[in-house]
Short mmCIF file of C-alpha atoms in Angstrom, two decimals:
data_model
loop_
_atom_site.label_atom_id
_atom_site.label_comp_id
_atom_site.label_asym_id
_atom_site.label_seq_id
_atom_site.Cartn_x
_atom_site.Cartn_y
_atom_site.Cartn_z
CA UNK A 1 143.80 103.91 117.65
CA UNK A 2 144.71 101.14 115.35
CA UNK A 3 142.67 99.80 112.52
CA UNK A 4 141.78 95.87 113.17
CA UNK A 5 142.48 94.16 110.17
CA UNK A 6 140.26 92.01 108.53
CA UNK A 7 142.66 88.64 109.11
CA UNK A 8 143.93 87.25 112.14
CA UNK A 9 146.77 84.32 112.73
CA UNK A 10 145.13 80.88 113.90
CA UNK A 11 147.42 78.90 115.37
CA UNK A 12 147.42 75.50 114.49
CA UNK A 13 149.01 71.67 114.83
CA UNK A 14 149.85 69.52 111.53
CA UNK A 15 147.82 67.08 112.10
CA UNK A 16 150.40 64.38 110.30
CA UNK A 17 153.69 66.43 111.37
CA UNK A 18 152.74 67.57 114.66
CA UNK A 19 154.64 70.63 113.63
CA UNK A 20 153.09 74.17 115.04
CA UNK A 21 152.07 76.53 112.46
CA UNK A 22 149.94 79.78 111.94
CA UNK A 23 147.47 80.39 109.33
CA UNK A 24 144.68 83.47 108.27
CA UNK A 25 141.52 83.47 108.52
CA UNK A 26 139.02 86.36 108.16
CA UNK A 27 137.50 87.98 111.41
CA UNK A 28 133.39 86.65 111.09
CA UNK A 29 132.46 91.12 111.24
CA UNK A 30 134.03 91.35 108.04
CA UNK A 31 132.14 89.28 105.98
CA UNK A 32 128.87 90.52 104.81
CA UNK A 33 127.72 88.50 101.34
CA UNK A 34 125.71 90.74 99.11
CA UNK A 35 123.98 88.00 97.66
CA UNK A 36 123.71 83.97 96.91
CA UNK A 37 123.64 81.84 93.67
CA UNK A 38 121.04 79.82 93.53
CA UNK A 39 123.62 76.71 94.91
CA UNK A 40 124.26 78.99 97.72
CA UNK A 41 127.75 80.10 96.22
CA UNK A 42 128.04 83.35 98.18
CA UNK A 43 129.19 86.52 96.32
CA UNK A 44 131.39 89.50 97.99
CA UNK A 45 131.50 93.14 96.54
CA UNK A 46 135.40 92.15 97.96
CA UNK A 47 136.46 89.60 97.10
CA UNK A 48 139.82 89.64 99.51
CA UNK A 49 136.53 89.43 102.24
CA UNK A 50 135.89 85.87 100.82
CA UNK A 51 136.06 83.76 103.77
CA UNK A 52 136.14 80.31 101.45
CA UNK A 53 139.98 81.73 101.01
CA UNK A 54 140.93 80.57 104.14
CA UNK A 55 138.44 77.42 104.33
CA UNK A 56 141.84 75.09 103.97
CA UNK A 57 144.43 74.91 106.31
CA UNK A 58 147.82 73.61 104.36
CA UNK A 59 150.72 73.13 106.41
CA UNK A 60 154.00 74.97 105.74
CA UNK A 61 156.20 71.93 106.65
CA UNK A 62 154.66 68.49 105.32
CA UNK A 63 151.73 69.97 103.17
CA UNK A 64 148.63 68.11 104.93
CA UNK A 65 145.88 69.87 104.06
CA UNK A 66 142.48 69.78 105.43
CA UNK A 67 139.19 71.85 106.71
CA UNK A 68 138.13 71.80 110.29
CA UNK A 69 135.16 69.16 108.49
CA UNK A 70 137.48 67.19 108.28
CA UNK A 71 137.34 63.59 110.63
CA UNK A 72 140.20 63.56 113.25
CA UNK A 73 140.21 59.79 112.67
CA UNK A 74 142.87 58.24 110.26
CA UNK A 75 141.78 54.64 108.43
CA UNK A 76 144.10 51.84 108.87
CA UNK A 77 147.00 52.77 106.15
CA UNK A 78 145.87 56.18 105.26
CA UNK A 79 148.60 57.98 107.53
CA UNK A 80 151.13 55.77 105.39
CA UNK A 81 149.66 56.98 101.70
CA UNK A 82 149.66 60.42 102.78
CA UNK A 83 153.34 60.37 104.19
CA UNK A 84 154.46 58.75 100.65
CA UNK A 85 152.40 60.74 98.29
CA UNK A 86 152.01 64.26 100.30
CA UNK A 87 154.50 64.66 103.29
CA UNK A 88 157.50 62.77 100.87
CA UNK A 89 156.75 65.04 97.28
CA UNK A 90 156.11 67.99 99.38
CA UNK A 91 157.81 71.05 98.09
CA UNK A 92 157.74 73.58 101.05
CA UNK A 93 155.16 76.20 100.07
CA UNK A 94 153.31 78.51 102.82
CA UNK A 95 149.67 79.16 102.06
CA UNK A 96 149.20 80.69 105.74
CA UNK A 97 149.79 84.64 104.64
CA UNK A 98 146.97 86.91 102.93
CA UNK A 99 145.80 84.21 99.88
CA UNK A 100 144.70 85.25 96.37
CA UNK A 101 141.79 83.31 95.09
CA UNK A 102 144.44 81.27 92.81
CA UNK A 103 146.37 79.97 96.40
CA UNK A 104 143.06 79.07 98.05
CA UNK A 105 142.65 76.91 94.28
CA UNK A 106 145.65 75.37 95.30
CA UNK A 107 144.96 74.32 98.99
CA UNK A 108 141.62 73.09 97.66
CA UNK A 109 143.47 70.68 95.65
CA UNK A 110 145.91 70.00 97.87
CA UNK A 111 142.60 69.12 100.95
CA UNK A 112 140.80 67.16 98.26
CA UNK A 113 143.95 65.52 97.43
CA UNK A 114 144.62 64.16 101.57
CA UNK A 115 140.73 63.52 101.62
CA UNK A 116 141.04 61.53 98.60
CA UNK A 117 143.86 59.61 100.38
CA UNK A 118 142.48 59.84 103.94
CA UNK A 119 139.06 58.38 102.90
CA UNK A 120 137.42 61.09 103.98
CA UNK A 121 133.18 60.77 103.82
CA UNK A 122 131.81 61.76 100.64
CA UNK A 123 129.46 64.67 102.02
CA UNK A 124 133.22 66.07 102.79
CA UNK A 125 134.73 65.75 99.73
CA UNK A 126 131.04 67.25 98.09
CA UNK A 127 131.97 70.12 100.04
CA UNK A 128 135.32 70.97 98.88
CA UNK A 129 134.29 70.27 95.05
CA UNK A 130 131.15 72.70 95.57
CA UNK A 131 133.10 75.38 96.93
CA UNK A 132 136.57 74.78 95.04
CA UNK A 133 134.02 75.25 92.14
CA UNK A 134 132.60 78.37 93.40
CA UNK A 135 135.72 80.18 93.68
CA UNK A 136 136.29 79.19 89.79
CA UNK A 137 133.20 81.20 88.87
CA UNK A 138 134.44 84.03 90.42
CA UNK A 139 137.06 84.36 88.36
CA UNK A 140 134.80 82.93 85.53
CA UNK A 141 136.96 79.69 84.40
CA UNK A 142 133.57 78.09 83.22
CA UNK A 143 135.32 74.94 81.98
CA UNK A 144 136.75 74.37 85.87
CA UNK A 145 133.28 75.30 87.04
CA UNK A 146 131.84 72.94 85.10
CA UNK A 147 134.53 70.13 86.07
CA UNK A 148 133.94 70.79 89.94
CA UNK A 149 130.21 71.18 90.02
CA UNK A 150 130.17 67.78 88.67
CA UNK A 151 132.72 66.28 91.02
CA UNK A 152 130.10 67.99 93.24
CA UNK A 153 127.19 66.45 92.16
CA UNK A 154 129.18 62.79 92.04
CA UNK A 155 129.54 62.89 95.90
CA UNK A 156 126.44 64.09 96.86
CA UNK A 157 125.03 61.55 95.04
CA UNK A 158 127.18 59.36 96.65
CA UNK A 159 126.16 60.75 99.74
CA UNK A 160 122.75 60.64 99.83
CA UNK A 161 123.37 56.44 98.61
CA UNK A 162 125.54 55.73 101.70
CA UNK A 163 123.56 57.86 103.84
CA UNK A 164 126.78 59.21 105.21
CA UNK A 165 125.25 62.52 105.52
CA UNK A 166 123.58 62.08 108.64
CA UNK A 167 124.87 63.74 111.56
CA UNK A 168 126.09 66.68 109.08
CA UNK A 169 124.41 69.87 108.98
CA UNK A 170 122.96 69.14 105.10
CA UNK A 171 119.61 67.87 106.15
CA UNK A 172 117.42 65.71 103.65
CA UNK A 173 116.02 68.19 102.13
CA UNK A 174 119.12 70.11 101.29
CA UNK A 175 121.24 67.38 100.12
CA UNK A 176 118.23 66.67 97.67
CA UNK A 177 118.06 70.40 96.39
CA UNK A 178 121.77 70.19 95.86
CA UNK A 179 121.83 67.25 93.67
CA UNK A 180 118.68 68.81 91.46
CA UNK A 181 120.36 72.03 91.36
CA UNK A 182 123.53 70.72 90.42
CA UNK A 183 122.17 68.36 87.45
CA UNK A 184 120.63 71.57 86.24
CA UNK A 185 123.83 73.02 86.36
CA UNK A 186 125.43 70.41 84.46
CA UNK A 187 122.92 70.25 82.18
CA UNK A 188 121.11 67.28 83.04
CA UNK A 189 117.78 68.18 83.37
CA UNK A 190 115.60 64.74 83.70
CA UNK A 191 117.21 64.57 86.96
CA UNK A 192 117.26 67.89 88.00
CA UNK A 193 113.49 67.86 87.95
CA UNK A 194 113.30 64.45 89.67
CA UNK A 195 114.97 65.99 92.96
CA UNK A 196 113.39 68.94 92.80
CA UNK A 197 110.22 67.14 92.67
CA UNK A 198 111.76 65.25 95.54
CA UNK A 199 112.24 68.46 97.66
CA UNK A 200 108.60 69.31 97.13
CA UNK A 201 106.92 66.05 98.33
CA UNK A 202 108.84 66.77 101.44
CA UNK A 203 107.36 70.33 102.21
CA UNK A 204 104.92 68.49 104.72
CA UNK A 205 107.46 67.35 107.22
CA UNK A 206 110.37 69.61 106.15
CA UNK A 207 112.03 72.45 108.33
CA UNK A 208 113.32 73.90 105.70
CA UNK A 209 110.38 76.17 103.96
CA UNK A 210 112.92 78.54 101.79
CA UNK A 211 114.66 75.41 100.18
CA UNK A 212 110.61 73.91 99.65
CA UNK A 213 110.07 77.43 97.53
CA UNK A 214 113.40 77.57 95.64
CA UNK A 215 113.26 74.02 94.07
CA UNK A 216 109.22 74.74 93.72
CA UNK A 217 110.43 78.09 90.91
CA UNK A 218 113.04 75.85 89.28
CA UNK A 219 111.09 72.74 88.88
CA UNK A 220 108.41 75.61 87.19
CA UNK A 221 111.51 77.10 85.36
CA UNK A 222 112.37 74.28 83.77
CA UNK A 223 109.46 72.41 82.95
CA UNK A 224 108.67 75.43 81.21
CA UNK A 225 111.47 75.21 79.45
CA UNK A 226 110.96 71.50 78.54
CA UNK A 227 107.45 72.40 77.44
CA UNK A 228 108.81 75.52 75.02
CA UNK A 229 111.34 73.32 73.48
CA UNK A 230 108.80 70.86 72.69
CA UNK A 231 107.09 72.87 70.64
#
């Protein structure tokens, strides 16, 4: 009997080529995350099981790249900037086989790039920095970390002000815990305590009870902190 493997081929359209191409992605039985970061980064025992590998899809021919988050809808003059800075500079490159963690860096880029471009909303683009971030811990390039979780952090922000997160799956109280747990990541703490503090006022009307009790032990953690380096 043959083994299944672990990848299958997703067939797919370019969305700005129309060209047909296939691409990997990981069958849902074979990922099992052992644990999560406290900014939900999740963390494999293997790695090559990491479905945020395969988040992008890049295509072979005219290098749009883009996760299925991503809005169907093209802004007036968008389709143009991506067919002169992409599709026109677009070495061929495929990005559809088995990936190593350093490809999947590079259609992170390459999505963030066309979202850039394509106007994409900003709770989007806060979720391609977050996880292009993630996968820079893993191989521990702290400096790139550090660069994305603030990119991160920017949109969220952004996010939150423009309200363009309704009608995503990050609720209220999520996108709040985010942008606290992300200034404590980037170590600024005044406002990593202010939206923590903001998760907490919402535990009355909040569906959320886990994400109440996990910015409730850092807002402790790092008052605790503040009060010990006061001394």
């Amino acid at each position: 009997m043959q083994q299944l493997k672990p990848t299958y081929d997703k067939k797919c359209e370019g969305r700005v080529c129309k060209k047909r191409f296939t691409t990997k992605k990981i069958r849902s039985r074979f990922v099992k995350a052992s644990n999560y970061d406290s900014d939900f980064c999740p963390n494999y025992s293997d790695e090559s099981m990491n479905p945020l590998l395969y988040h992008i899809y890049t295509c072979p021919h005219c290098g749009y790249s883009e996760s299925e988050d991503f809005s169907p809808y093209f802004p007036p003059g968008a389709l143009d900037m991506i067919n002169s800075k992409v599709v026109d500079a677009w070495i061929p490159q495929d990005y559809c086989q088995d990936r190593t963690i350093t490809a999947a860096i590079s259609t992170y880029k390459l999505a963030i790039y066309c979202g850039t471009l394509k106007r994409e909303k900003h709770i989007i683009m806060a979720g391609l920095y977050i996880r292009l971030a993630w996968l820079c811990r893993s191989i521990k390039n702290d400096n790139q970390e550090l660069r994305f979780l603030k990119l991160a952090l920017k949109e969220y922000s952004e996010s939150y002000m423009s309200d363009d997160f309704k009608g995503s799956s990050i609720s209220e109280t999520r996108i709040f815990y985010l942008i606290g747990e992300l200034s404590r990541r980037t170590y600024q703490s005044e406002q990593a305590v202010k939206y923590f503090s903001k998760v907490i006022e919402l535990q009355s009307r909040s569906t959320e009870p886990k994400l109440i009790e996990m910015a409730r032990e850092r807002w402790y953690e790092m008052r605790s902190e503040q009060k010990a380096a006061a001394k």
